[in-house]
Short mmCIF file of C-alpha atoms in Angstrom, two decimals:
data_model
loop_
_atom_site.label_atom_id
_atom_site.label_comp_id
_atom_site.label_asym_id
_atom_site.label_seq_id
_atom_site.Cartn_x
_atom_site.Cartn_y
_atom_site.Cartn_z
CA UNK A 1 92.25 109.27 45.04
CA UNK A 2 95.45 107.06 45.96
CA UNK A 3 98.58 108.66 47.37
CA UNK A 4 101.50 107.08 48.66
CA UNK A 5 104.85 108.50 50.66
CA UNK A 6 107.75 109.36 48.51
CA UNK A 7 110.75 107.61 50.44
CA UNK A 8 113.90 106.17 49.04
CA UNK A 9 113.20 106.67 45.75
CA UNK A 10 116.99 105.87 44.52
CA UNK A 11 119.35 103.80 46.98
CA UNK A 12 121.52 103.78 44.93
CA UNK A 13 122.31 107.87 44.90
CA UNK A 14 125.32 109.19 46.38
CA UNK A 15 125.60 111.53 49.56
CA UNK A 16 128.47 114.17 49.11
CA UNK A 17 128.65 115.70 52.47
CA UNK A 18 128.03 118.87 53.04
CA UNK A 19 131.40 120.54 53.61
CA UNK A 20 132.44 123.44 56.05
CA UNK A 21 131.49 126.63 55.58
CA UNK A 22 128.17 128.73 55.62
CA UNK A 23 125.72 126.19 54.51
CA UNK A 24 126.90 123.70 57.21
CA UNK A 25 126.53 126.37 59.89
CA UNK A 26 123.01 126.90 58.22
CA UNK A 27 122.21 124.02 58.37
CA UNK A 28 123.27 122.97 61.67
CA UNK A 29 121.54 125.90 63.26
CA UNK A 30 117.77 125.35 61.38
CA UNK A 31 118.08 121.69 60.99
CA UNK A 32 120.55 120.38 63.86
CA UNK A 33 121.18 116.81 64.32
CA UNK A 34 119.90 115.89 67.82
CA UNK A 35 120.44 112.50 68.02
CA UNK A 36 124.58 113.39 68.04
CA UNK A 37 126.64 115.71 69.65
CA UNK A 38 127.85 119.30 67.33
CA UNK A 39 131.35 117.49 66.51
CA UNK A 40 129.82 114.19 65.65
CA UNK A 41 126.81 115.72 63.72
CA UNK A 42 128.97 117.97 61.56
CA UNK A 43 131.82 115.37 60.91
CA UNK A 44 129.79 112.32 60.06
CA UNK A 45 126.49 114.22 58.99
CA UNK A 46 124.15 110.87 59.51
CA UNK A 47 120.81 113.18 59.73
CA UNK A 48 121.26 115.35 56.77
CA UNK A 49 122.37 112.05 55.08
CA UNK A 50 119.52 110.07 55.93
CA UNK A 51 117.03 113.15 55.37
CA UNK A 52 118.59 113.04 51.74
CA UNK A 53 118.47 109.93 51.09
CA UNK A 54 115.36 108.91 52.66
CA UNK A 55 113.60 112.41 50.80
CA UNK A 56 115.69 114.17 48.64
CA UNK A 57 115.89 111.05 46.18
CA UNK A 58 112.20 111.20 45.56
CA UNK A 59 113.22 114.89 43.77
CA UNK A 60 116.14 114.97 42.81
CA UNK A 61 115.09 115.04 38.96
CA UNK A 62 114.24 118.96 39.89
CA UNK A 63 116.76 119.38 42.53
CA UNK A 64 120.71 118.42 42.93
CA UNK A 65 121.43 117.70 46.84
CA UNK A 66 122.52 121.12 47.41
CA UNK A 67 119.13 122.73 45.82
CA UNK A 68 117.51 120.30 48.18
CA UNK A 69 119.22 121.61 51.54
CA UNK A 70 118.62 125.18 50.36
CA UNK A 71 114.76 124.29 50.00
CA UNK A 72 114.86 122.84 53.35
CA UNK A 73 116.60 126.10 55.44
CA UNK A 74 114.12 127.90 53.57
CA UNK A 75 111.25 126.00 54.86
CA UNK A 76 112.49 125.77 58.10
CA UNK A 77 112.90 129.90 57.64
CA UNK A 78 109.01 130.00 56.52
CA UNK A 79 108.06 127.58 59.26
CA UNK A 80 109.82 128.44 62.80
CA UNK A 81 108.58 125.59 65.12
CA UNK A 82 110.04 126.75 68.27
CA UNK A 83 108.32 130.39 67.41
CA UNK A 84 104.93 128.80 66.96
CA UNK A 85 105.49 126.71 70.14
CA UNK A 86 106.35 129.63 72.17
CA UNK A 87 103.42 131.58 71.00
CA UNK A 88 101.33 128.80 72.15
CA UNK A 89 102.77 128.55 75.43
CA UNK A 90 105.43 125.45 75.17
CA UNK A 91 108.71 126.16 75.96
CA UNK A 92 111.49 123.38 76.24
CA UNK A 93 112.01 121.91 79.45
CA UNK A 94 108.36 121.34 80.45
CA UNK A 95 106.12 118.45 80.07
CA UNK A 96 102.94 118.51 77.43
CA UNK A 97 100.54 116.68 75.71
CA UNK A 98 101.43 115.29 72.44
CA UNK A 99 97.57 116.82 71.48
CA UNK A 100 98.96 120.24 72.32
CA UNK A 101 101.98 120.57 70.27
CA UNK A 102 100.47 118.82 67.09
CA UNK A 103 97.30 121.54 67.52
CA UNK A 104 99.99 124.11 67.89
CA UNK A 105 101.84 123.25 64.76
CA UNK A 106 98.51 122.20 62.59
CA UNK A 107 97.45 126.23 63.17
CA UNK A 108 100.54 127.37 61.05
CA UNK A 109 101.10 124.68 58.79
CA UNK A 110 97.36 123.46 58.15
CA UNK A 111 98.94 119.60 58.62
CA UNK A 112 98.73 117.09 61.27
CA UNK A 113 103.00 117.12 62.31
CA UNK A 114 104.68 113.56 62.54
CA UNK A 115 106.02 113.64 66.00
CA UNK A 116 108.85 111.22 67.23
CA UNK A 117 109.63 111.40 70.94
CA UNK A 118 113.45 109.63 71.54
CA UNK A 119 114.79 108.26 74.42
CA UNK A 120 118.30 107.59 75.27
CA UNK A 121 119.54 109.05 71.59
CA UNK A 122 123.21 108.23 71.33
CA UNK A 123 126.17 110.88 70.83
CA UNK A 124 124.95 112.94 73.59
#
């Protein structure tokens, strides 16, 4: 059984950003952009951009770009990270073991999470 990652499936696909209104505050509250500051984020979009392009390619013969960010809050919805963190005793602002948080997250989601620690992040 062979599987491979579905990333940039079509680099040649368009990002329309996502413009103001309800689904940008949506999305910037389940799905902010933490490498760059609120104005930054919302103006530029480079996350939501990269998330689409990098994922939302790979389906976009089911889903338009909008379908795909309404799949996304919706997962996010079904799967509150911080709310499974805090009922396993992390809260932001302390120190843990990478172990700990990937255990935590495996018990609701039945996968191991990729994690990606970042230091320095510009736009801050």
């Amino acid at each position: 059984n062979h599987s491979r990652q579905l990333n940039y499936c079509d680099r040649q696909a368009t990002f329309v950003d996502v413009p103001l209104g309800k689904k940008l505050d949506d999305l910037d509250k389940r799905w902010p952009q933490l490498k760059h500051n609120k104005e930054y984020g919302e103006k530029h979009q480079p996350h939501w951009r990269e998330e689409f392009m990098k994922h939302g390619t790979c389906c976009k013969n089911l889903y338009n770009e909008e379908q795909y960010f309404d799949l996304a809050i919706n997962f996010i919805d079904r799967f509150d990270i911080l709310r499974i963190l805090r009922y396993h005793g992390i809260i932001p602002g302390k120190s843990y073991i990478v172990q700990k948080v990937q255990d935590a997250i495996r018990t609701v989601t039945h996968k191991l999470p990729k994690l990606q620690c970042l230091e320095n992040s510009v736009g801050f």
